[in-house]
């Protein structure tokens, strides 16, 4: 297939682009490099540095079978500080992309959505029919795109799949053997934060709160290996069908506490990794665990890698 991958120089987009190229698809990556890296573009993919609004229309006019849409702002705290930025980029940018797709008659999209659309859960595990109640402009902007996709499917016959990611971690090697991993300038995520402090020996890891209503008092999250996550995108591409908007959670269905994640990092690295317990981070729900029953049943997807492998690959990658 001929595919446009927006945000394909970022962490998740580059891993998906690598799998698509390796599977024989013709991949063009559009990325403004605001957070991505040109050297993450996998072998065999064409790279265009540019903007969704300005540059997607011309690329789509060349003809494409589908778009995989990763380009977005994704920092929760930044979205709270500057909501307009998130509405403009994440919703406005995507609406411009959808209209360019219509103009060029591109029939299908796989959209990078997030568990942040659910907010504070009413029940665990979280299924796709749970009431979405985002607690940040980031989650709200992603949920708004999901609503737009439902409408474009119903009114314009678009084939759309949204994948709602839980906590993505780990790294993979591309076809040339190079690691593709997490390299955020502003890193907020638990596993890369722990591994960076371990690597640099630069002080204790802050664990945000140990008074949550969980077995060890720290928050519980559902981790998914980026390679497993990417594989789900290839299945989603095959599951796109006209005038339908399908929504799938992507996690593992298993939760690990922050202290269990720290223990896995200590085990993998063989390092002591000092810890200090600090204040809760505002807006963190105690437990987020996905139900992945729907994607298992409908697309036959199952995660292949556990937490230890995610930590081991992130550590081997060394980008973190
Ligand atoms: N966390 C932490 N220390 C850090 C980074 C994160 O204790 O340096 C906690 C955070 O409060 C949450 C969990 O780790 O309970 C996962 O946070 P992350 O930012 O990785 O992902 P989120 O679940 O917020 O998307």
Coordinates of C-alpha atoms and ligand atoms in Angstrom, one line a residue, residues 167 188-190 193 206-208 219 221 223 258 281 284, ligand 1:
X167 CA 1.7 3.2 28.7
X188 CA 8.1 12.8 31.8
X189 CA 7.6 9.0 31.6
X190 CA 8.5 6.7 34.4
X193 CA 13.2 8.7 33.7
X206 CA 11.2 10.4 42.3
X207 CA 8.2 8.2 42.8
X208 CA 5.1 10.4 42.9
X219 CA 0.1 4.1 41.1
X221 CA -0.3 1.5 35.0
X223 CA 2.6 -1.1 30.0
X258 CA 5.4 2.3 40.0
X281 CA 1.6 14.3 40.7
X284 CA -2.7 11.0 38.3
Ligands
LIG1 N1 6.0 8.7 37.7 C1 6.8 8.8 38.8 N2 8.0 9.3 38.6 C2 8.5 9.8 37.4 C3 7.6 9.7 36.3 C4 6.3 9.1 36.5 O1 6.5 8.3 39.9 O2 9.6 10.4 37.3 C5 4.7 8.0 37.9 C6 3.5 8.8 37.5 O3 3.1 9.6 38.6 C7 2.5 7.7 37.2 C8 3.3 6.6 36.6 O4 4.7 6.9 37.0 O5 1.9 7.2 38.4 C9 3.3 6.6 35.0 O6 3.5 8.0 34.6 P1 4.0 8.3 33.1 O7 4.2 9.8 33.0 O8 5.1 7.4 32.7 O9 2.7 7.9 32.2 P2 1.1 8.3 32.4 O10 0.5 7.1 33.0 O11 1.1 9.6 33.2 O12 0.7 8.4 31.0

